[in-house]
PDB file of C-alpha atoms in Angstrom:
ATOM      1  CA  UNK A  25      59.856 -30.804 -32.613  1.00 40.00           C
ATOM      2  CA  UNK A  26      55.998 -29.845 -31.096  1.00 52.00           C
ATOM      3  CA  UNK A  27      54.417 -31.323 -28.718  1.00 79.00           C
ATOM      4  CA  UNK A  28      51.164 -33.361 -28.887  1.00 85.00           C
ATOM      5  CA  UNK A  29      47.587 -31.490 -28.351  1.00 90.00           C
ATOM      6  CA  UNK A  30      44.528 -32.980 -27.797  1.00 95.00           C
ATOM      7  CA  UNK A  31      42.088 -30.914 -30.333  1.00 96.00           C
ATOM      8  CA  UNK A  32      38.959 -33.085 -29.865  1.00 97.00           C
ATOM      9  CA  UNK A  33      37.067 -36.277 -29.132  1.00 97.00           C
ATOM     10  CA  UNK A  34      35.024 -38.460 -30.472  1.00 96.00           C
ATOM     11  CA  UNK A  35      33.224 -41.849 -30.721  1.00 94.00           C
ATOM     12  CA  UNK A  36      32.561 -44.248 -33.376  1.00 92.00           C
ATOM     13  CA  UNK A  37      29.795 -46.203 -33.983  1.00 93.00           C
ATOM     14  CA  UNK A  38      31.529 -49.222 -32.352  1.00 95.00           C
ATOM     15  CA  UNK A  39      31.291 -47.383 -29.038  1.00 94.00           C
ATOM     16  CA  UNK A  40      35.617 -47.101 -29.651  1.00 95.00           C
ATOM     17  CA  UNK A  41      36.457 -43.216 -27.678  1.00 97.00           C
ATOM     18  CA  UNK A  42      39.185 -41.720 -29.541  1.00 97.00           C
ATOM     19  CA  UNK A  43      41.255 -38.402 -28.769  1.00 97.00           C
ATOM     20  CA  UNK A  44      42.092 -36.751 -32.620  1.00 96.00           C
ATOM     21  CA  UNK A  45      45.825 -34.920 -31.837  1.00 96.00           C
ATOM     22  CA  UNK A  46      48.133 -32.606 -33.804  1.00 92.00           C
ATOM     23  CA  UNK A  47      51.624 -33.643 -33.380  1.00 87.00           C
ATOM     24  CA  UNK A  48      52.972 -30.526 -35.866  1.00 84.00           C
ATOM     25  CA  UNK A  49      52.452 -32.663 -38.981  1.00 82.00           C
ATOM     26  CA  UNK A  50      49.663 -30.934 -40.204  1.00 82.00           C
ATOM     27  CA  UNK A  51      46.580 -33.020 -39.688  1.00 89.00           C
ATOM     28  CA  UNK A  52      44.887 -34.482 -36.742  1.00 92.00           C
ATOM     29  CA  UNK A  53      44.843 -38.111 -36.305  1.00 91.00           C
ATOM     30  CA  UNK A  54      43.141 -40.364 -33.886  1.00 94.00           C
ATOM     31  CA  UNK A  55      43.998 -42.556 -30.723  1.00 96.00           C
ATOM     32  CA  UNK A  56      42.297 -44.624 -28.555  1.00 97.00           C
ATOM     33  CA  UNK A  57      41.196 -43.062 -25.184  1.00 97.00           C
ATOM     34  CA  UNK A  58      43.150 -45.062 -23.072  1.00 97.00           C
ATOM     35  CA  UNK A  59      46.380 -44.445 -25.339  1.00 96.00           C
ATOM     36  CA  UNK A  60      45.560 -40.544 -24.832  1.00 96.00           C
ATOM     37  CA  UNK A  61      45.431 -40.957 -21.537  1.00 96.00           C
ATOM     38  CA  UNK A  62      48.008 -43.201 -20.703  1.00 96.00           C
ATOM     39  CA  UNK A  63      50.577 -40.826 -22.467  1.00 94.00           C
ATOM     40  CA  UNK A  64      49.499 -37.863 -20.206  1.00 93.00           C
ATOM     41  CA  UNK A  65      48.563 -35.844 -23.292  1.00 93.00           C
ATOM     42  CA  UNK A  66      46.402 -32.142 -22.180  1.00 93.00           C
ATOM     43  CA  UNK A  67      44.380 -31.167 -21.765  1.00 95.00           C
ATOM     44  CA  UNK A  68      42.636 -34.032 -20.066  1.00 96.00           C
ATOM     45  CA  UNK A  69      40.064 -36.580 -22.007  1.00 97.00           C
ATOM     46  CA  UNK A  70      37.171 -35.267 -20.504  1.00 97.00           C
ATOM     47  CA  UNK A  71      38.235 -31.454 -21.274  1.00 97.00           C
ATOM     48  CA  UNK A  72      38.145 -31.893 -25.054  1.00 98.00           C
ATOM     49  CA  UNK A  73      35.590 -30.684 -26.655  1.00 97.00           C
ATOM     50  CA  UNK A  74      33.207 -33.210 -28.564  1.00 95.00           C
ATOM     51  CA  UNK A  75      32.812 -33.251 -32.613  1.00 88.00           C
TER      52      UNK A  75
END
């Protein structure tokens, strides 16, 4: 089993923050912010880069 990696942010045009993670299953997905961050997921929120 991987481990979760933050890849990138973003935000959507409801002003939502979400973290997009690959958890090994071959595509990214999104979470909320405070999900990402509440899990303890790296690198940190702020570190991902934006897309």
């Amino acid at each position: 089993m991987s481990e979760t990696t933050g890849l990138y942010r973003g935000k959507h045009s409801s002003g939502m923050e979400s973290a997009y993670v690959d958890k090994g299953v071959g595509k990214p997905f999104g979470i909320p912010r405070d999900q990402y961050e509440a899990k303890g997921y790296k690198p940190a929120y702020d570190k991902l880069p934006e897309k």
